[in-house]
């Protein structure tokens, strides 16, 4: 479960980038908007992959391996 907690804790990174994006939009700083949007676009697949792996591990530890039905 610790891996899942670690993965979930990275949501703060996304919140930070969204806050920065809002500030850039408010200031009409379109270069920053493009840069931050690129950062979010690059980061989100990495974040979700890490979270999915940690969730699968936690699920297996709590619930166990699913049995294949024949």
N, CA, C and O atoms as CSV, one atom per row, in Angstrom:
chain,resi,resn,atom,element,x,y,z
A,1,UNK,N,N,0.816,-1.198,0.000
A,1,UNK,CA,C,0.000,0.000,0.000
A,1,UNK,C,C,0.855,1.256,0.000
A,1,UNK,O,O,0.408,2.318,-0.433
A,2,UNK,N,N,2.090,1.135,0.488
A,2,UNK,CA,C,2.976,2.290,0.543
A,2,UNK,C,C,3.264,2.821,-0.864
A,2,UNK,O,O,3.347,4.032,-1.066
A,3,UNK,N,N,3.417,1.913,-1.838
A,3,UNK,CA,C,3.647,2.345,-3.220
A,3,UNK,C,C,2.465,3.156,-3.737
A,3,UNK,O,O,2.643,4.143,-4.451
A,4,UNK,N,N,1.255,2.730,-3.369
A,4,UNK,CA,C,0.059,3.448,-3.800
A,4,UNK,C,C,0.023,4.838,-3.173
A,4,UNK,O,O,-0.324,5.811,-3.842
A,5,UNK,N,N,0.375,4.936,-1.907
A,5,UNK,CA,C,0.428,6.231,-1.231
A,5,UNK,C,C,1.476,7.133,-1.873
A,5,UNK,O,O,1.236,8.323,-2.078
A,6,UNK,N,N,2.636,6.566,-2.190
A,6,UNK,CA,C,3.686,7.346,-2.847
A,6,UNK,C,C,3.213,7.854,-4.209
A,6,UNK,O,O,3.429,9.016,-4.554
A,7,UNK,N,N,2.570,6.981,-4.976
A,7,UNK,CA,C,2.080,7.373,-6.295
A,7,UNK,C,C,1.036,8.478,-6.165
A,7,UNK,O,O,1.061,9.457,-6.910
A,8,UNK,N,N,0.120,8.314,-5.214
A,8,UNK,CA,C,-0.932,9.296,-5.024
A,8,UNK,C,C,-0.375,10.641,-4.578
A,8,UNK,O,O,-0.942,11.686,-4.897
A,9,UNK,N,N,0.728,10.620,-3.845
A,9,UNK,CA,C,1.307,11.869,-3.335
A,9,UNK,C,C,1.804,12.779,-4.456
A,9,UNK,O,O,1.995,13.975,-4.236
A,10,UNK,N,N,2.015,12.241,-5.637
A,10,UNK,CA,C,2.483,13.054,-6.764
A,10,UNK,C,C,1.380,13.918,-7.370
A,10,UNK,O,O,1.632,14.694,-8.292
A,11,UNK,N,N,0.177,13.787,-6.863
A,11,UNK,CA,C,-0.901,14.660,-7.329
A,11,UNK,C,C,-0.555,16.113,-7.032
A,11,UNK,O,O,-0.993,17.012,-7.750
A,12,UNK,N,N,0.221,16.352,-5.987
A,12,UNK,CA,C,0.654,17.713,-5.667
A,12,UNK,C,C,1.438,18.341,-6.808
A,12,UNK,O,O,1.367,19.551,-7.025
A,13,UNK,N,N,2.189,17.517,-7.541
A,13,UNK,CA,C,2.931,18.029,-8.703
A,13,UNK,C,C,1.962,18.522,-9.770
A,13,UNK,O,O,2.187,19.560,-10.392
A,14,UNK,N,N,0.893,17.777,-9.977
A,14,UNK,CA,C,-0.108,18.175,-10.968
A,14,UNK,C,C,-0.817,19.440,-10.513
A,14,UNK,O,O,-1.039,20.351,-11.310
A,15,UNK,N,N,-1.173,19.500,-9.233
A,15,UNK,CA,C,-1.825,20.698,-8.699
A,15,UNK,C,C,-0.945,21.928,-8.879
A,15,UNK,O,O,-1.431,23.003,-9.231
A,16,UNK,N,N,0.357,21.761,-8.633
A,16,UNK,CA,C,1.283,22.877,-8.808
A,16,UNK,C,C,1.281,23.356,-10.261
A,16,UNK,O,O,1.194,24.556,-10.523
A,17,UNK,N,N,1.376,22.421,-11.196
A,17,UNK,CA,C,1.401,22.800,-12.605
A,17,UNK,C,C,0.090,23.457,-13.040
A,17,UNK,O,O,0.109,24.399,-13.831
A,18,UNK,N,N,-1.032,22.978,-12.541
A,18,UNK,CA,C,-2.321,23.590,-12.874
A,18,UNK,C,C,-2.401,25.001,-12.308
A,18,UNK,O,O,-2.887,25.910,-12.981
A,19,UNK,N,N,-1.929,25.193,-11.081
A,19,UNK,CA,C,-1.906,26.543,-10.500
A,19,UNK,C,C,-1.042,27.480,-11.329
A,19,UNK,O,O,-1.423,28.622,-11.586
A,20,UNK,N,N,0.118,26.995,-11.745
A,20,UNK,CA,C,1.007,27.814,-12.579
A,20,UNK,C,C,0.357,28.119,-13.927
A,20,UNK,O,O,0.508,29.217,-14.462
A,21,UNK,N,N,-0.361,27.146,-14.467
A,21,UNK,CA,C,-1.058,27.351,-15.737
A,21,UNK,C,C,-2.129,28.426,-15.595
A,21,UNK,O,O,-2.277,29.276,-16.473
A,22,UNK,N,N,-2.869,28.393,-14.504
A,22,UNK,CA,C,-3.890,29.421,-14.261
A,22,UNK,C,C,-3.261,30.809,-14.160
A,22,UNK,O,O,-3.795,31.777,-14.701
A,23,UNK,N,N,-2.133,30.904,-13.472
A,23,UNK,CA,C,-1.450,32.196,-13.361
A,23,UNK,C,C,-0.987,32.689,-14.726
A,23,UNK,O,O,-1.123,33.870,-15.046
A,24,UNK,N,N,-0.445,31.791,-15.520
A,24,UNK,CA,C,0.034,32.172,-16.849
A,24,UNK,C,C,-1.124,32.642,-17.726
A,24,UNK,O,O,-0.982,33.605,-18.479
A,25,UNK,N,N,-2.258,31.972,-17.633
A,25,UNK,CA,C,-3.436,32.388,-18.406
A,25,UNK,C,C,-3.901,33.759,-17.960
A,25,UNK,O,O,-4.205,34.619,-18.787
A,26,UNK,N,N,-3.958,33.966,-16.633
A,26,UNK,CA,C,-4.395,35.257,-16.099
A,26,UNK,C,C,-3.489,36.397,-16.567
A,26,UNK,O,O,-3.954,37.518,-16.767
A,27,UNK,N,N,-2.192,36.109,-16.743
A,27,UNK,CA,C,-1.230,37.130,-17.176
A,27,UNK,C,C,-1.091,37.184,-18.699
A,27,UNK,O,O,-0.293,37.960,-19.225
A,28,UNK,N,N,-1.867,36.357,-19.406
A,28,UNK,CA,C,-1.750,36.258,-20.871
A,28,UNK,C,C,-0.327,35.922,-21.297
A,28,UNK,O,O,0.148,36.402,-22.327
A,29,UNK,N,N,0.343,35.106,-20.513
A,29,UNK,CA,C,1.704,34.667,-20.816
A,29,UNK,C,C,1.620,33.366,-21.615
A,29,UNK,O,O,1.729,32.270,-21.066
A,30,UNK,N,N,1.423,33.520,-22.919
A,30,UNK,CA,C,1.130,32.366,-23.774
A,30,UNK,C,C,2.329,31.437,-23.933
A,30,UNK,O,O,2.151,30.242,-24.169
A,31,UNK,N,N,3.528,31.957,-23.810
A,31,UNK,CA,C,4.707,31.082,-23.852
A,31,UNK,C,C,4.693,30.145,-22.654
A,31,UNK,O,O,4.952,28.949,-22.792
A,32,UNK,N,N,4.392,30.684,-21.483
A,32,UNK,CA,C,4.306,29.855,-20.275
A,32,UNK,C,C,3.141,28.870,-20.378
A,32,UNK,O,O,3.261,27.726,-19.940
A,33,UNK,N,N,2.021,29.303,-20.951
A,33,UNK,CA,C,0.871,28.414,-21.132
A,33,UNK,C,C,1.278,27.208,-21.973
A,33,UNK,O,O,0.958,26.069,-21.631
A,34,UNK,N,N,1.976,27.460,-23.062
A,34,UNK,CA,C,2.425,26.373,-23.941
A,34,UNK,C,C,3.408,25.464,-23.210
A,34,UNK,O,O,3.301,24.240,-23.292
A,35,UNK,N,N,4.362,26.055,-22.495
A,35,UNK,CA,C,5.365,25.256,-21.774
A,35,UNK,C,C,4.726,24.397,-20.683
A,35,UNK,O,O,5.042,23.214,-20.558
A,36,UNK,N,N,3.838,24.984,-19.904
A,36,UNK,CA,C,3.205,24.246,-18.806
A,36,UNK,C,C,2.275,23.163,-19.354
A,36,UNK,O,O,2.217,22.056,-18.820
A,37,UNK,N,N,1.556,23.491,-20.417
A,37,UNK,CA,C,0.691,22.491,-21.049
A,37,UNK,C,C,1.520,21.322,-21.563
A,37,UNK,O,O,1.118,20.166,-21.429
A,38,UNK,N,N,2.660,21.617,-22.142
A,38,UNK,CA,C,3.566,20.551,-22.603
A,38,UNK,C,C,4.053,19.706,-21.435
A,38,UNK,O,O,4.147,18.483,-21.539
A,39,UNK,N,N,4.362,20.367,-20.321
A,39,UNK,CA,C,4.821,19.636,-19.132
A,39,UNK,C,C,3.725,18.713,-18.609
A,39,UNK,O,O,3.989,17.555,-18.283
A,40,UNK,N,N,2.510,19.216,-18.529
A,40,UNK,CA,C,1.397,18.384,-18.075
A,40,UNK,C,C,1.152,17.220,-19.022
A,40,UNK,O,O,0.921,16.093,-18.585
A,41,UNK,N,N,1.204,17.493,-20.307
A,41,UNK,CA,C,0.977,16.457,-21.305
A,41,UNK,C,C,2.040,15.362,-21.212
A,41,UNK,O,O,1.733,14.186,-21.405
A,42,UNK,N,N,3.271,15.736,-20.922
A,42,UNK,CA,C,4.351,14.750,-20.782
A,42,UNK,C,C,4.260,14.012,-19.453
A,42,UNK,O,O,4.572,12.824,-19.389
A,43,UNK,N,N,3.837,14.696,-18.390
A,43,UNK,CA,C,3.852,14.114,-17.045
A,43,UNK,C,C,2.680,13.171,-16.789
A,43,UNK,O,O,2.851,12.141,-16.137
A,44,UNK,N,N,1.501,13.505,-17.289
A,44,UNK,CA,C,0.318,12.722,-16.947
A,44,UNK,C,C,0.416,11.241,-17.317
A,44,UNK,O,O,0.024,10.409,-16.499
A,45,UNK,N,N,0.913,10.861,-18.491
A,45,UNK,CA,C,1.026,9.422,-18.780
A,45,UNK,C,C,1.987,8.708,-17.819
A,45,UNK,O,O,1.750,7.558,-17.451
A,46,UNK,N,N,3.045,9.370,-17.423
A,46,UNK,CA,C,3.995,8.785,-16.473
A,46,UNK,C,C,3.315,8.617,-15.114
A,46,UNK,O,O,3.431,7.564,-14.487
A,47,UNK,N,N,2.608,9.648,-14.664
A,47,UNK,CA,C,1.903,9.596,-13.391
A,47,UNK,C,C,0.858,8.483,-13.388
A,47,UNK,O,O,0.804,7.686,-12.452
A,48,UNK,N,N,0.036,8.425,-14.422
A,48,UNK,CA,C,-1.024,7.422,-14.442
A,48,UNK,C,C,-0.459,6.007,-14.536
A,48,UNK,O,O,-1.015,5.085,-13.940
A,49,UNK,N,N,0.625,5.822,-15.268
A,49,UNK,CA,C,1.245,4.497,-15.350
A,49,UNK,C,C,1.773,4.071,-13.978
A,49,UNK,O,O,1.584,2.926,-13.568
A,50,UNK,N,N,2.434,4.989,-13.269
A,50,UNK,CA,C,2.951,4.683,-11.935
A,50,UNK,C,C,1.793,4.377,-10.990
A,50,UNK,O,O,1.863,3.428,-10.209
A,51,UNK,N,N,0.745,5.161,-11.057
A,51,UNK,CA,C,-0.401,4.954,-10.188
A,51,UNK,C,C,-1.074,3.613,-10.491
A,51,UNK,O,O,-1.445,2.881,-9.574
A,52,UNK,N,N,-1.228,3.295,-11.773
A,52,UNK,CA,C,-1.833,2.020,-12.155
A,52,UNK,C,C,-1.023,0.828,-11.640
A,52,UNK,O,O,-1.593,-0.144,-11.146
A,53,UNK,N,N,0.303,0.903,-11.756
A,53,UNK,CA,C,1.158,-0.178,-11.245
A,53,UNK,C,C,1.002,-0.323,-9.732
A,53,UNK,O,O,0.848,-1.432,-9.219
A,54,UNK,N,N,1.043,0.803,-9.026
A,54,UNK,CA,C,0.926,0.770,-7.564
A,54,UNK,C,C,-0.454,0.268,-7.146
A,54,UNK,O,O,-0.574,-0.475,-6.171
A,55,UNK,N,N,-1.484,0.664,-7.867
A,55,UNK,CA,C,-2.840,0.209,-7.562
A,55,UNK,C,C,-2.952,-1.297,-7.760
A,55,UNK,O,O,-3.556,-1.985,-6.937
A,56,UNK,N,N,-2.382,-1.814,-8.838
A,56,UNK,CA,C,-2.433,-3.252,-9.107
A,56,UNK,C,C,-1.720,-4.040,-8.007
A,56,UNK,O,O,-2.200,-5.090,-7.582
A,57,UNK,N,N,-0.587,-3.538,-7.552
A,57,UNK,CA,C,0.158,-4.204,-6.478
A,57,UNK,C,C,-0.660,-4.181,-5.185
A,57,UNK,O,O,-0.778,-5.202,-4.507
A,58,UNK,N,N,-1.217,-3.031,-4.845
A,58,UNK,CA,C,-2.013,-2.913,-3.630
A,58,UNK,C,C,-3.243,-3.812,-3.711
A,58,UNK,O,O,-3.595,-4.472,-2.733
A,59,UNK,N,N,-3.888,-3.843,-4.856
A,59,UNK,CA,C,-5.074,-4.679,-5.037
A,59,UNK,C,C,-4.716,-6.152,-4.816
A,59,UNK,O,O,-5.436,-6.878,-4.129
A,60,UNK,N,N,-3.613,-6.577,-5.396
A,60,UNK,CA,C,-3.177,-7.969,-5.248
A,60,UNK,C,C,-2.868,-8.297,-3.794
A,60,UNK,O,O,-3.173,-9.393,-3.325
A,61,UNK,N,N,-2.264,-7.354,-3.081
A,61,UNK,CA,C,-1.933,-7.589,-1.673
A,61,UNK,C,C,-3.170,-7.661,-0.800
A,61,UNK,O,O,-3.199,-8.431,0.160
A,62,UNK,N,N,-4.199,-6.872,-1.113
A,62,UNK,CA,C,-5.395,-6.823,-0.284
A,62,UNK,C,C,-6.411,-7.895,-0.706
A,62,UNK,O,O,-6.955,-8.611,0.135
A,63,UNK,N,N,-6.655,-7.992,-1.994
A,63,UNK,CA,C,-7.703,-8.879,-2.502
A,63,UNK,C,C,-7.136,-10.216,-2.949
A,63,UNK,O,O,-7.785,-11.250,-2.789
A,64,UNK,N,N,-5.948,-10.205,-3.502
A,64,UNK,CA,C,-5.319,-11.419,-3.998
A,64,UNK,C,C,-5.396,-11.475,-5.519
A,64,UNK,O,O,-6.026,-10.635,-6.162
A,65,UNK,N,N,-4.752,-12.468,-6.061
A,65,UNK,CA,C,-4.735,-12.654,-7.507
A,65,UNK,C,C,-6.111,-13.132,-7.966
A,65,UNK,O,O,-6.721,-13.983,-7.320
A,66,UNK,N,N,-6.595,-12.591,-9.074
A,66,UNK,CA,C,-7.870,-13.098,-9.596
A,66,UNK,C,C,-7.690,-14.507,-10.162
A,66,UNK,O,O,-6.665,-14.819,-10.768
A,67,UNK,N,N,-8.683,-15.337,-9.959
A,67,UNK,CA,C,-8.631,-16.676,-10.517
A,67,UNK,C,C,-9.215,-16.648,-11.922
A,67,UNK,O,O,-10.209,-15.968,-12.178
A,68,UNK,N,N,-8.606,-17.373,-12.808
A,68,UNK,CA,C,-9.090,-17.441,-14.187
A,68,UNK,C,C,-10.204,-18.488,-14.239
A,68,UNK,O,O,-10.032,-19.635,-13.827
A,69,UNK,N,N,-11.334,-18.056,-14.752
A,69,UNK,CA,C,-12.473,-18.963,-14.856
A,69,UNK,C,C,-12.429,-19.696,-16.182
A,69,UNK,O,O,-12.215,-19.081,-17.227
A,70,UNK,N,N,-12.626,-20.980,-16.151
A,70,UNK,CA,C,-12.670,-21.780,-17.384
A,70,UNK,C,C,-14.060,-22.321,-17.597
A,70,UNK,O,O,-14.307,-23.020,-18.579
